[in-house]
Amino acid sequence: MDLAAPALSCLTPALESAGKPSLVGTTRAGLGQMLASIGVPPSEIRMRTAQLWHWIYYRGANSFDEMANVSKVLRAKLDAQFSLARPEVIAEQISSDGTRKWLIRFAPKDGEAKGADVECVYIPESDRGTLCVSSQVGCTLTCSFCHTGTQNLVRNLTTQEIIAQAVVARDRIGDFPGMKVPEDGLMPTEGSRFVSNIVFMGMGEPLYNFDHVRDAVSVLADGEGLSLSKRRITVSTAGVVPQIPALGSEAGAMLAISLHAVRDDLRDKLVPLNKKYPLRALLDACKTYPGASNARRITFEYVMLKGINDTPAEARELVRLLKGIPAKINLIPFNPWPGAPYECSDWERIERFSDIVFNAGYASPVRTPRGRDILAACGQLKSETEKLRARARLASD
Ligand code: SF4
């Protein structure tokens, strides 16, 4: 990959409208409540919600004036009380390989002195576009290979803030009808949409923010709005075992496990959550994951760390451990970040590892590192948000 200096542009901020709550990112129930609060009669709530839903999530409307099938009177009422503001985009970086990273700032909440920053990454390929969203600001976990893990948790993102990342991304890449498509980087050329897949692999542990992630998945997958197939929405966890069944039964999302080691002693170091939920418990939860099948395989992420977890014996043990689980394995060459305690495995090592896994019958793509020049690759996300100590660990921590 060409490691040319990234294009960095500071963008005009502020789609935040003077104190008016935004409807962007709201659930159907939330929209209904907002409509009721401005006097829309109960008998009309459902129909009006459907109209707003279409304009916000299907068309990406930026102003109430665009909503041609909504009466002028209601548009004026909506405009007086609400906005269609997106969170502020502080900066956009475009990698030489077309990967885009946005630093997104959410307005302060609950007495916060300043807004919360998260990063959101778009990875275009010829036949798909994958958006990697964050679920928390920072992270309580401290996976030793992960740059984000060096930032303490600031807070959970709300459902609205998670969905707003997808709306902002689609704005930026012209993925709503009639919007201008950027010409300054690779975009998918096949298929009808630029964001075809969503992965919860940005900042944070999604299953420590379960309710908001579940509700966000339902909005992302709503067929009358953003309309992403649940088969193309993947939630990645470091292994919060008690929440895994609910992810399948309540959200219906695809599951990815940040595995990275085949022995508890090593995984305790790489993914310290393993001390609480060791491999046996994690793999048992995977075996019974609701909806898993050969057509809906669980992804196991395995970062290749030189001299740490990359021997042929470990590849064979990986195959043994995953027996009975409909699985695919993503081998991820380690993406270094400043001060990282690991190096990426040699290429021959990765190929040998991949061959063993492949010969055992598993798809084992080696994920091409993307966006390395803008620190947008896996495990490299870390915003500059003030690092506040988490006041309380979250429910299941
Ligand atoms: S890999 Fe995920 S869970 Fe682990 S520290 Fe990084 S963001 Fe947190």
mmCIF file of N, CA and C and ligand atoms in Angstrom, residues 139 141 143 146 148-149 204, ligand 1:
data_model
loop_
_atom_site.group_PDB
_atom_site.id
_atom_site.type_symbol
_atom_site.label_atom_id
_atom_site.label_comp_id
_atom_site.label_asym_id
_atom_site.label_seq_id
_atom_site.Cartn_x
_atom_site.Cartn_y
_atom_site.Cartn_z
ATOM 1 N N CYS A 139 -13.187 2.608 25.679
ATOM 2 C CA CYS A 139 -13.521 1.209 25.933
ATOM 3 C C CYS A 139 -13.081 0.835 27.336
ATOM 4 N N LEU A 141 -12.413 -2.218 28.139
ATOM 5 C CA LEU A 141 -11.524 -3.375 28.027
ATOM 6 C C LEU A 141 -10.132 -2.898 27.611
ATOM 7 N N CYS A 143 -7.632 -4.743 25.622
ATOM 8 C CA CYS A 143 -6.972 -5.729 24.766
ATOM 9 C C CYS A 143 -5.595 -5.159 24.393
ATOM 10 N N CYS A 146 -4.680 -3.487 21.008
ATOM 11 C CA CYS A 146 -5.644 -2.528 20.452
ATOM 12 C C CYS A 146 -5.357 -1.116 20.930
ATOM 13 N N THR A 148 -7.377 1.488 20.649
ATOM 14 C CA THR A 148 -8.544 2.027 21.348
ATOM 15 C C THR A 148 -8.521 1.624 22.815
ATOM 16 N N GLY A 149 -8.001 0.416 23.081
ATOM 17 C CA GLY A 149 -7.982 -0.078 24.455
ATOM 18 C C GLY A 149 -7.096 0.747 25.375
ATOM 19 N N GLY A 204 -15.027 0.571 21.286
ATOM 20 C CA GLY A 204 -15.932 0.091 22.318
ATOM 21 C C GLY A 204 -16.302 -1.372 22.195
HETATM 22 S S1 SF4 B 1 -10.385 -4.718 20.745
HETATM 23 FE FE1 SF4 B 1 -12.443 -3.855 21.072
HETATM 24 S S2 SF4 B 1 -12.962 -4.574 23.154
HETATM 25 FE FE2 SF4 B 1 -10.719 -4.798 22.980
HETATM 26 S S3 SF4 B 1 -9.897 -2.837 23.783
HETATM 27 FE FE3 SF4 B 1 -10.132 -2.612 21.547
HETATM 28 S S4 SF4 B 1 -12.152 -1.611 21.300
HETATM 29 FE FE4 SF4 B 1 -12.093 -2.510 23.378
#
